[in-house]
Coordinates of C-alpha atoms and ligand atoms in Angstrom, one line a residue:
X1 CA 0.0 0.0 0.0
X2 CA 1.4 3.2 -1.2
X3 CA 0.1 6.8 0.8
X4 CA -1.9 8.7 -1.3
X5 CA -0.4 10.5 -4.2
X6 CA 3.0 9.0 -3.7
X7 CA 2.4 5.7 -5.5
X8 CA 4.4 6.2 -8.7
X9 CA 3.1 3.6 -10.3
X10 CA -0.4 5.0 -10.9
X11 CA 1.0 7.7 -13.0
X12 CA 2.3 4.7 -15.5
X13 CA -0.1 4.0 -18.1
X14 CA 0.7 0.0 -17.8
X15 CA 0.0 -0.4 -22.0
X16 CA 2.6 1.5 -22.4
X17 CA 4.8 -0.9 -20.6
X18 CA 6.9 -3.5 -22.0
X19 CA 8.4 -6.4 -19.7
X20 CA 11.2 -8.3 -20.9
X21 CA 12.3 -11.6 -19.2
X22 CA 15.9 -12.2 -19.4
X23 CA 17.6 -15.8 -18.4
X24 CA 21.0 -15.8 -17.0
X25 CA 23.9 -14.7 -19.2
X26 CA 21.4 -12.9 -21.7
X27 CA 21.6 -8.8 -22.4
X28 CA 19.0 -6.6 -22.6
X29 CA 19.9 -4.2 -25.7
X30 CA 18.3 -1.1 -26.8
X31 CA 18.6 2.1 -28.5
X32 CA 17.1 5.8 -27.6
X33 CA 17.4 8.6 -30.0
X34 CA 18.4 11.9 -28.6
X35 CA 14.6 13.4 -28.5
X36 CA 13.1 10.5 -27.2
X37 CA 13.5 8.9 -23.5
X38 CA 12.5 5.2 -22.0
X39 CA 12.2 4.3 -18.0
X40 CA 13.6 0.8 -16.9
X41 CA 13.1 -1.1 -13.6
X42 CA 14.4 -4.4 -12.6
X43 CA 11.2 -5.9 -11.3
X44 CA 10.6 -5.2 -7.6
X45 CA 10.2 -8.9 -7.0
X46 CA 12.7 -10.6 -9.3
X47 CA 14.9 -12.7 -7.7
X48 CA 17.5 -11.5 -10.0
X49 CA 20.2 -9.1 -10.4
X50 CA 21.1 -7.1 -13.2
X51 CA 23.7 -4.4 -13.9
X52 CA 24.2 -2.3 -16.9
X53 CA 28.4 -2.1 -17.9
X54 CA 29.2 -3.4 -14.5
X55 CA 27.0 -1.5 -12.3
X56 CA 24.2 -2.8 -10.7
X57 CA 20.6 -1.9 -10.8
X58 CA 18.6 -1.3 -7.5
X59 CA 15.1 -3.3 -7.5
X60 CA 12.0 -0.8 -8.4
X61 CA 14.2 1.9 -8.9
X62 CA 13.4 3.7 -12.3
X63 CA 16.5 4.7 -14.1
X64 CA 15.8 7.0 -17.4
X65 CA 17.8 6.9 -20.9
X66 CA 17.5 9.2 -23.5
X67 CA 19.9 9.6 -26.4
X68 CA 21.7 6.0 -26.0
X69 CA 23.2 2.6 -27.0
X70 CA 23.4 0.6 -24.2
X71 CA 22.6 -2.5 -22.6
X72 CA 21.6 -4.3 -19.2
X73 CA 23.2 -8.1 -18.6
X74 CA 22.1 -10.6 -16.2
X75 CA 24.4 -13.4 -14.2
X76 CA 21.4 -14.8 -13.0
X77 CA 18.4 -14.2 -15.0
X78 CA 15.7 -11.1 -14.0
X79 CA 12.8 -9.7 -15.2
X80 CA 12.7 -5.7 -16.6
X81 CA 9.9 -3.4 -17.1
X82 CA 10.9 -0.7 -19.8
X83 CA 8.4 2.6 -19.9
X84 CA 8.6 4.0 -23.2
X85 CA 9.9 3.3 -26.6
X86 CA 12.8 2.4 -27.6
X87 CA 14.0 2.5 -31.3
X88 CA 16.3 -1.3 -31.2
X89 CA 15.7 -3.6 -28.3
X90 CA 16.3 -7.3 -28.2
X91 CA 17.9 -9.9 -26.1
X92 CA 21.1 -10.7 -26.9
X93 CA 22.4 -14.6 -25.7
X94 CA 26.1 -14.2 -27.0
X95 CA 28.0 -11.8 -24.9
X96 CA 32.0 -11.6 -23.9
X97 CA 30.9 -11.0 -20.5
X98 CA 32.4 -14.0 -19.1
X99 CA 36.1 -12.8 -20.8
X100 CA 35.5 -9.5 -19.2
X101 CA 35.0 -10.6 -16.0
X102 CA 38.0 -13.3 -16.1
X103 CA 40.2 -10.2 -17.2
X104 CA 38.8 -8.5 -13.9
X105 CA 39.6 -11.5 -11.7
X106 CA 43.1 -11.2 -13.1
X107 CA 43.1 -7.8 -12.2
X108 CA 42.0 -8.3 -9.0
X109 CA 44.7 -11.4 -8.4
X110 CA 47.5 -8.8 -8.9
X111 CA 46.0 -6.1 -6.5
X112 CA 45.6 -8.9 -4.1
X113 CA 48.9 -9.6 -4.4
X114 CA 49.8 -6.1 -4.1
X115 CA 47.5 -5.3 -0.9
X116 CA 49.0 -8.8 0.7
X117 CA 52.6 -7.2 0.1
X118 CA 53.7 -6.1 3.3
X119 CA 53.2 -2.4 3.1
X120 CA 56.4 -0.8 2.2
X121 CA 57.0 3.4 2.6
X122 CA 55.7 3.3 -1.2
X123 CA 52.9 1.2 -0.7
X124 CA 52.3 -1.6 -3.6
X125 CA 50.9 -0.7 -6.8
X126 CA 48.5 -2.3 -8.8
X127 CA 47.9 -3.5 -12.4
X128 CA 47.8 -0.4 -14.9
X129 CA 45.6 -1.7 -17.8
X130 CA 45.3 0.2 -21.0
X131 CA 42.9 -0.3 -23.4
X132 CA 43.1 0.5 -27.4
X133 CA 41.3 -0.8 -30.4
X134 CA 39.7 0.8 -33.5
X135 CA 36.6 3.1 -33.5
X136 CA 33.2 1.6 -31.4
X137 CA 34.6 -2.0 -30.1
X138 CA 33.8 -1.3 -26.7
X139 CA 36.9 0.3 -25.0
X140 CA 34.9 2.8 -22.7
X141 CA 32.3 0.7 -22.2
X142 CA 35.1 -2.5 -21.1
X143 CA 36.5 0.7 -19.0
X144 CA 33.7 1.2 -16.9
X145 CA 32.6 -2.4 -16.8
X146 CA 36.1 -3.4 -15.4
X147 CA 35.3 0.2 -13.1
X148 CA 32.1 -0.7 -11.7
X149 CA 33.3 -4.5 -11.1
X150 CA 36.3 -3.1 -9.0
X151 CA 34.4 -0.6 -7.0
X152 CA 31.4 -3.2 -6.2
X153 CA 35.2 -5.3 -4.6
X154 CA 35.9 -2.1 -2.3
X155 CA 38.7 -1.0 -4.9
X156 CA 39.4 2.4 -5.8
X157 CA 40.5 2.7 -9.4
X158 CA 42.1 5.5 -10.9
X159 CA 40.0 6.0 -14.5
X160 CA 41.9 7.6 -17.2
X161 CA 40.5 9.1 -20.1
X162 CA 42.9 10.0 -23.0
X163 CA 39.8 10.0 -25.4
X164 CA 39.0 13.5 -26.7
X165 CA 37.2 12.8 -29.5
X166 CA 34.0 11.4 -26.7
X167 CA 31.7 12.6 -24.5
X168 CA 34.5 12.8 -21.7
X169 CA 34.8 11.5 -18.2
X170 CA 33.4 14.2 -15.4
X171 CA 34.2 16.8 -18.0
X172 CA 34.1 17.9 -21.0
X173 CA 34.1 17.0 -24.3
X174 CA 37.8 17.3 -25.8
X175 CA 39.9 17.1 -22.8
X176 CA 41.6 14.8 -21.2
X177 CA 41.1 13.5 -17.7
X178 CA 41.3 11.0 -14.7
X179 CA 39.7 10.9 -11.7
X180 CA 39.8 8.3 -8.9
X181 CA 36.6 6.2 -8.0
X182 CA 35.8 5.0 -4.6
X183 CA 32.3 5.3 -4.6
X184 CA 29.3 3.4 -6.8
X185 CA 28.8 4.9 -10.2
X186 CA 25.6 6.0 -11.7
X187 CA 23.5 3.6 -13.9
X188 CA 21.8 6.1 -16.2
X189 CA 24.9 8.4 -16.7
X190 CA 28.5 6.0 -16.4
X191 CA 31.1 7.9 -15.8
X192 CA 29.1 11.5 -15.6
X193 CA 30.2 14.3 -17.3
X194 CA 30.6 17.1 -14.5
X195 CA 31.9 17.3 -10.9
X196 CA 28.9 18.8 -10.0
X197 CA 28.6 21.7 -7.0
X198 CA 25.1 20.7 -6.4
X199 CA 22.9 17.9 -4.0
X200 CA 23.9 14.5 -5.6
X201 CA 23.1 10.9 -5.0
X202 CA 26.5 10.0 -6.0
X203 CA 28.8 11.0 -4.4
X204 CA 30.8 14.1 -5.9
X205 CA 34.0 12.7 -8.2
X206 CA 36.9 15.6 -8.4
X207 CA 38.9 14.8 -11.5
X208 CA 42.3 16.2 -12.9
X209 CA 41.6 17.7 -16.4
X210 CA 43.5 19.2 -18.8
X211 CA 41.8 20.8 -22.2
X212 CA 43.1 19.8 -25.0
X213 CA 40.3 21.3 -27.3
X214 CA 41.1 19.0 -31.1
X215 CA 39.3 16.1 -31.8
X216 CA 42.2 13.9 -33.1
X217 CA 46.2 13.5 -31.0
X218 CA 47.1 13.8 -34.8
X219 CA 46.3 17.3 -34.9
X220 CA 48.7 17.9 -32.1
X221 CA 50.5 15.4 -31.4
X222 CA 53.4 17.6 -29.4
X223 CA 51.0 19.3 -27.1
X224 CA 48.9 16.1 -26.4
X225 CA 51.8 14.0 -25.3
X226 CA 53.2 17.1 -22.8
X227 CA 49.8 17.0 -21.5
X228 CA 50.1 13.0 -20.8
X229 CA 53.3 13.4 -19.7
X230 CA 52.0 16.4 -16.7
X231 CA 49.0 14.1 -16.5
X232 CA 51.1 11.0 -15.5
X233 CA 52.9 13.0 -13.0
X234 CA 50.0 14.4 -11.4
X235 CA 48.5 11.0 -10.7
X236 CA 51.9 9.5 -9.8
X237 CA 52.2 12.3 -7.1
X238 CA 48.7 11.8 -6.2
X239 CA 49.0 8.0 -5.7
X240 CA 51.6 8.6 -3.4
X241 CA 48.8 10.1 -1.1
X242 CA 46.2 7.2 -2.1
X243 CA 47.6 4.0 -0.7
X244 CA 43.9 2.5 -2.5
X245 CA 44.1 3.8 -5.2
X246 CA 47.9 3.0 -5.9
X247 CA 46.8 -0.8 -4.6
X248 CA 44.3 -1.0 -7.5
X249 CA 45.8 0.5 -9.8
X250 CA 45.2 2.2 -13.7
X251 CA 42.5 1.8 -16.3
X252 CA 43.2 3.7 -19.4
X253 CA 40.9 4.3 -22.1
X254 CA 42.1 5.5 -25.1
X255 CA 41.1 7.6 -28.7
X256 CA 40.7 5.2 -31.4
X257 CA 43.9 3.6 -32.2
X258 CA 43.6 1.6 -35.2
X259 CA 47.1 1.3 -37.5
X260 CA 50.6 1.3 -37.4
X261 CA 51.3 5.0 -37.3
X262 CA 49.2 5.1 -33.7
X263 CA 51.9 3.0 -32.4
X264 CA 54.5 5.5 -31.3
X265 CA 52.0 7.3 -29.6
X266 CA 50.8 3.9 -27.7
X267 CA 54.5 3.6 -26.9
X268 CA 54.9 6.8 -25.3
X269 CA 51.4 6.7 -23.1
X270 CA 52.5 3.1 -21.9
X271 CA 56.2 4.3 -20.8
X272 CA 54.5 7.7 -19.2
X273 CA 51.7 5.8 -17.0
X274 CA 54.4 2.6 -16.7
X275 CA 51.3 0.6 -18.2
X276 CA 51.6 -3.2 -16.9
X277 CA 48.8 -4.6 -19.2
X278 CA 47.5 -4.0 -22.4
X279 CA 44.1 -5.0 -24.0
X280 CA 43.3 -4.9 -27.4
X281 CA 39.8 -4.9 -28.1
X282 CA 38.4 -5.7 -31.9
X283 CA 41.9 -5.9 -34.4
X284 CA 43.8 -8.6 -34.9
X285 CA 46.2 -6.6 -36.7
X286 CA 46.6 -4.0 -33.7
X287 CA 47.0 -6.9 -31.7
X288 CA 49.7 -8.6 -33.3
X289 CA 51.9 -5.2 -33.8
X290 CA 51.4 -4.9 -30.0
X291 CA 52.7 -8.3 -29.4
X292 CA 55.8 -7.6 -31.2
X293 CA 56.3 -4.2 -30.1
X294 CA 56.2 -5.1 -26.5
X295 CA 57.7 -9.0 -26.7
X296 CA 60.8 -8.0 -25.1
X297 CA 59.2 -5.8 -22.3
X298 CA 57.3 -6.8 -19.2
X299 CA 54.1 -5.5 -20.6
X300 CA 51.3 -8.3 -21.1
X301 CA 49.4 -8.4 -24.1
X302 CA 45.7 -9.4 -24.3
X303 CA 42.9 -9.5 -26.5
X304 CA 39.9 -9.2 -26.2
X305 CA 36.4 -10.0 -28.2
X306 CA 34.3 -7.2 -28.6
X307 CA 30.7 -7.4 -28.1
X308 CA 27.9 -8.3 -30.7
X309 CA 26.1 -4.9 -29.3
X310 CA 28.7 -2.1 -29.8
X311 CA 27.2 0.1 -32.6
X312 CA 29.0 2.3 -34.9
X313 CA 27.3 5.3 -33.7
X314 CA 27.2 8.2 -36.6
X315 CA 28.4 11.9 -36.4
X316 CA 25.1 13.4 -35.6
X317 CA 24.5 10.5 -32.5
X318 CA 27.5 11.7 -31.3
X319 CA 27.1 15.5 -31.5
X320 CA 24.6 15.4 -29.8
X321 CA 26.1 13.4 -26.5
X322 CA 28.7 16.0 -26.7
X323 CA 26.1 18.5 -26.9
X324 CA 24.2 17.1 -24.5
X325 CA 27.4 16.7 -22.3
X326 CA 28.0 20.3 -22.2
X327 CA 24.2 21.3 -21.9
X328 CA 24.6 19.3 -18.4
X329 CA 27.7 20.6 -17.2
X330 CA 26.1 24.0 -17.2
X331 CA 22.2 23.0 -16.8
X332 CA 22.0 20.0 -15.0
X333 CA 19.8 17.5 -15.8
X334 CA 15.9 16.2 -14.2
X335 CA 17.5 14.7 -11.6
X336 CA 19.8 18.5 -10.4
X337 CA 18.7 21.5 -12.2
X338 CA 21.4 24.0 -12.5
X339 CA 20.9 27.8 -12.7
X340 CA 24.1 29.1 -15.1
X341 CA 25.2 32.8 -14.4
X342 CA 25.5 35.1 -17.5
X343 CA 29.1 37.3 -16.9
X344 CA 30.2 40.2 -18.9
X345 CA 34.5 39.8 -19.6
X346 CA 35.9 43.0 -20.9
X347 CA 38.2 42.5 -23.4
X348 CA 40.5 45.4 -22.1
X349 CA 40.3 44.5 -18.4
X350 CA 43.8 43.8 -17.0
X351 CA 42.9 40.0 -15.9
X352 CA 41.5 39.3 -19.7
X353 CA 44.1 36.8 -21.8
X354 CA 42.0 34.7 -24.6
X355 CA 44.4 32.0 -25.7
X356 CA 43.6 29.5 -28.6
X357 CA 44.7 25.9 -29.4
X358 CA 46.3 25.6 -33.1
X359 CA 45.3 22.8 -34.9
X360 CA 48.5 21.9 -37.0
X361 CA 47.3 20.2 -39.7
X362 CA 44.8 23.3 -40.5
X363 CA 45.8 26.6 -42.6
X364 CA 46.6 28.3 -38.6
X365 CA 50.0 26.6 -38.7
X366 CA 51.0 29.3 -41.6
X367 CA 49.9 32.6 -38.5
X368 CA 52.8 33.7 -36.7
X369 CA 52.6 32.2 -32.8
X370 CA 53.9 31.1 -29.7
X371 CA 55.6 28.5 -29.5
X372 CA 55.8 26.3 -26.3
X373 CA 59.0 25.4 -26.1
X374 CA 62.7 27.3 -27.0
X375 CA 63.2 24.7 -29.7
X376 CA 63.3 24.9 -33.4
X377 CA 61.2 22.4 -33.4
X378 CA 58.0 23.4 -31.6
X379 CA 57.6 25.9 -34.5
X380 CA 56.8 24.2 -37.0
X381 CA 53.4 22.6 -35.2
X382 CA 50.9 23.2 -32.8
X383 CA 50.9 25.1 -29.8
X384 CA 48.5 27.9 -28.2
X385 CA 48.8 31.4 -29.8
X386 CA 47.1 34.2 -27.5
X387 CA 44.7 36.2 -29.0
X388 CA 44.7 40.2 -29.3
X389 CA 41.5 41.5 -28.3
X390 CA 40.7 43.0 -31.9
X391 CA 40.9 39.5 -32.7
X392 CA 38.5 38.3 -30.2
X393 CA 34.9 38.2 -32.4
X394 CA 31.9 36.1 -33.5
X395 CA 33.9 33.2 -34.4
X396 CA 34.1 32.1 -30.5
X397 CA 30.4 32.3 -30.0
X398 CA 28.3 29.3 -29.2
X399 CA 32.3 27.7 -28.0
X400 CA 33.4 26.3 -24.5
X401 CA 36.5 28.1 -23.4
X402 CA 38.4 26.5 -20.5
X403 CA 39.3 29.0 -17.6
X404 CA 42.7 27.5 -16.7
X405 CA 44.7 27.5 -13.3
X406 CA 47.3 29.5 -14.4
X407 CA 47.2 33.4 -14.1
X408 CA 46.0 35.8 -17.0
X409 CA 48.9 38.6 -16.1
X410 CA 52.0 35.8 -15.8
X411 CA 51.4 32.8 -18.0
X412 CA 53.2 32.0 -21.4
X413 CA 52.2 29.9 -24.0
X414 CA 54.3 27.1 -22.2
X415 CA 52.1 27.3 -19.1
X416 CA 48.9 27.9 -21.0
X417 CA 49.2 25.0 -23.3
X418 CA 50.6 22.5 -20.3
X419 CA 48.1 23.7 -17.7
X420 CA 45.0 22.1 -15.6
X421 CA 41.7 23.5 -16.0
X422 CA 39.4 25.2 -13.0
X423 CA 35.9 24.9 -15.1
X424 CA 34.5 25.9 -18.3
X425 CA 32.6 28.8 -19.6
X426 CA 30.5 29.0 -22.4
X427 CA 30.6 32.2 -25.1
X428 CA 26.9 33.1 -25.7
X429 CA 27.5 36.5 -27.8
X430 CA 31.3 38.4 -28.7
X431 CA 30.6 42.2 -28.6
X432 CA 33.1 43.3 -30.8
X433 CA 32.5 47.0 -30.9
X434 CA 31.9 47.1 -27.0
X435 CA 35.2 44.8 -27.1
X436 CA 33.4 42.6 -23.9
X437 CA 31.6 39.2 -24.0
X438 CA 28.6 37.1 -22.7
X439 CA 29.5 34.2 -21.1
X440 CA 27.5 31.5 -19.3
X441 CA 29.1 30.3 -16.2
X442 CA 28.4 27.8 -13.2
X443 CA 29.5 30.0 -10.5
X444 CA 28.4 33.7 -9.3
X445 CA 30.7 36.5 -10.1
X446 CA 33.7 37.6 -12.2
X447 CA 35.3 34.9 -14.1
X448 CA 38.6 34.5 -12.1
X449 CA 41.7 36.7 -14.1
X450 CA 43.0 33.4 -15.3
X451 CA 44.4 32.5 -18.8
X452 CA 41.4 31.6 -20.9
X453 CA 41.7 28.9 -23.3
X454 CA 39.2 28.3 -27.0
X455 CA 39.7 25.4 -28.6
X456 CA 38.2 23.7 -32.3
X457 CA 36.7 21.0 -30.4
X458 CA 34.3 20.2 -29.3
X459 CA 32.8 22.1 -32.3
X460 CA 30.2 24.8 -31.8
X461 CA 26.6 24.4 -30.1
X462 CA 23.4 25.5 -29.0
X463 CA 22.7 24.7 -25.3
X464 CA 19.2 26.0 -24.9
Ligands
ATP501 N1 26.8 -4.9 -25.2 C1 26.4 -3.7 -25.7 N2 25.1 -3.6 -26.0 C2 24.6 -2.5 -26.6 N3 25.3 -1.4 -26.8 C3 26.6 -1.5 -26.5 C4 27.2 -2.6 -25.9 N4 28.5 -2.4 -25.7 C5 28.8 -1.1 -26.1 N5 27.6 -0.6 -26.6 C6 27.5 0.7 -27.2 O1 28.2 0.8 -28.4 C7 28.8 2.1 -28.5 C8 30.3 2.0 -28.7 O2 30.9 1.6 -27.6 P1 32.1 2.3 -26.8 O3 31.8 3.8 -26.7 O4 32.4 1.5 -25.6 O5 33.2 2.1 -27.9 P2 34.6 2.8 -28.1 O6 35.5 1.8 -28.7 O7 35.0 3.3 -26.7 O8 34.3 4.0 -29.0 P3 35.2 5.2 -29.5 O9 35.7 4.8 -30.8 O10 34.2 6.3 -29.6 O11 36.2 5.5 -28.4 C9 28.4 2.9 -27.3 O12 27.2 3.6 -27.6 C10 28.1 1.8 -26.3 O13 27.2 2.2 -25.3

């Protein structure tokens, strides 16, 4: 018996309502366009369990997906209710579940057998696991299915996103991040996309997060693998402070890697984050130049299946999870509103410095700029030119810009291009006679006088 009023259910119109037996081992799949949205419940009274990429579902609890590929697996057979319409759904028998849970045990055996150590001054560290493939074979979704199986132990894995060209991990699109997770994920969102300052039922991740603001390493390679290089320090130093975390260990997910010419760059993230294992996910050839590029190191090689239900997801699908990304970092979603503030910057305020990222394979490599380093070298590619103000105009509108931790007045292009990031603001209108802009921010007041940074990606939007 419900109290009047509060008994969802008679708000459900029950035709509506599909339910789906599973038996164990099988996957619930489905699809939900981006202006469409379906409710699913594992069944109050199933005896079952179910989790969706490694974390579970509560019973009754309704958990909401709009704009979607996913899919929710059984170990011991359950019954779901979905609300709604989905585009695809089926129930999938073959999965590699069973692989990707035996690659977690092996995890798990090594941090075991690190925890058991007896605890030196450095504490012992566990497996660091990177993960590569080609484009949509499952790498994030292995990531936080190998996440959400070593939180659900009491681990405290350190999640590493090196992926800009995605939705990001509590961030945003284009950047490059890790944060460390202790506590339970959230069903409907993974990995979330913002470190949100408002009333959660997750517990609040705080991730490290640099902007790297192009789509593709290619475009930069020389900036992208500084920023891995400050990135692997950071976490190294913060390990140092996390005796968990360093006893669990890495999991790196990675941009698409998919031939030879990736390799060097594979090369250099595995000797920055001293990478113990690597798993190839959907390329036998990938695999195989792997295996030979790391036979005579201690470095396993694994690989992987890839499941049946990974989708190539098309370039509007995914515009519009970056959008929609975005549109929650500085909205919220049902579950948290957020109120954004609107600021005015003026371009000829003393704290103003607009920075932008250079894309080095477009036309902006032939524009004088700054380089990062003294070398030679660092000329002739990308780097972060700063911006005069009578250069500041419409082209920035509808952007991100990354409000980094360094200071407007003092930084150089080195510090701009190799610093961390504080939050993001979004450019609703330049004023280019006034010489001032509109920006939408998370937080009251000023936007702090720190070194501003636009980048090409992700690519222009509308939030409202
Ligand atoms: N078993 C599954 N059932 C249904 N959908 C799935 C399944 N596994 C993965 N997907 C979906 O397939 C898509 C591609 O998967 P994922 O993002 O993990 O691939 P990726 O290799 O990381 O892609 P990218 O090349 O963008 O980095 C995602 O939308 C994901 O949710």
């Amino acid at each position: 018996m419900a109290l009047p009023g509060l008994d969802v259910t008679d708000s459900i119109d029950s035709a509506s309502i599909l339910t789906r037996e599973l038996k164990p081992n099988q996957e619930f799949r489905f699809e939900v366009p981006p202006n469409n949205s379906i409710t699913i419940r594992l069944t109050a009274g199933t005896a079952g369990t179910a989790e969706l990429f490694g974390t579970e579902l509560s019973k009754g609890l309704p958990y909401t997906f709009t704009c979607c590929k996913s899919a929710i697996y059984t170990w011991t057979g359950c019954s779901l209710s979905i609300e709604g319409s989905p585009s695809v759904e089926y129930i999938a028998e073959e999965t590699p579940m069973s692989t990707y849970l035996n690659l977690h045990i092996a995890l798990e055996k090594l941090r075991v057998g690190a925890s058991d150590c007896p605890p030196t001054a450095e504490g012992a560290q566990g497996p660091r696991i990177l993960l590569v493939g080609p484009p949509d074979v499952g790498k994030t979704t292995l990531c936080k299915i190998l996440t959400g199986y070593s939180i659900r132990q009491g681990r405290k894995p350190m999640v590493i996103n090196l992926d800009t060209a995605g939705e990001g991990v509590l961030s945003a699109p284009g950047t490059l991040s890790a944060a460390s997770f202790g506590s339970v994920m959230d069903v409907e969102d993974g990995f979330g996309s913002s470190p949100m300052s408002a009333p959660s039922a997750i517990p609040v991740k705080l991730p490290l997060v640099y902007y790297y603001g192009l789509e593709m390493p290619e475009s930069g390679v020389k900036r992208y693998k500084r920023l891995i290089s400050r990135m692997a320090v950071a976490v190294n130093s913060r390990l140092e402070e996390d005796i968990e975390t360093k006893n669990t260990g890495l999991i790196i997910d990675t941009p698409s890697f998919d031939n030879q010419t990736n390799g060097d760059l594979i090369s250099y993230i595995v000797a920055e984050f001293s990478v113990t294992a690597i798993a190839v996910l959907g390329s036998e050839r990938l695999y195989n130049t792997m295996l030979k590029s790391f036979s005579s190191s201690s470095v396993s090689v694994i690989k992987l299946p890839t499941s049946g239900g990974c989708v190539d997801r098309d370039a509007p699908f995914k515009k519009a999870i970056r959008d929609a990304t975005v549109k929650k970092y500085f909205f919220g979603d049902e579950k948290c509103t957020l109120s954004p503030y609107t600021v005015t910057i003026e371009f000829d305020s003393p704290g103003f410095a607009l920075w932008e990222v250079v894309d080095a394979n477009s036309a902006d490599k032939n524009i004088s700029f700054l380089p990062i380093g003294e070398d030679e070298s660092s000329l002739q590619s990308e780097v972060v030119r700063k911006l005069a103000a009578n250069e500041v105009d419409s082209r920035f509108e509808n952007l991100i810009v990354a409000v980094l931790q360094v200071d407007a007045k003092e930084a150089g292009a080195k510090e701009v291009g190799e610093s961390a990031v504080l939050g993001f603001v979004f450019v609703q209108e330049v004023d280019e006679k006034e010489r001032r802009m509109k920006v939408l921010s998370p937080v009251p007041g000023r936007v702090p006088a720190k070194a501003l940074l636009v980048g090409k990606w992700p690519e222009g939007m509308f939030l409202t």
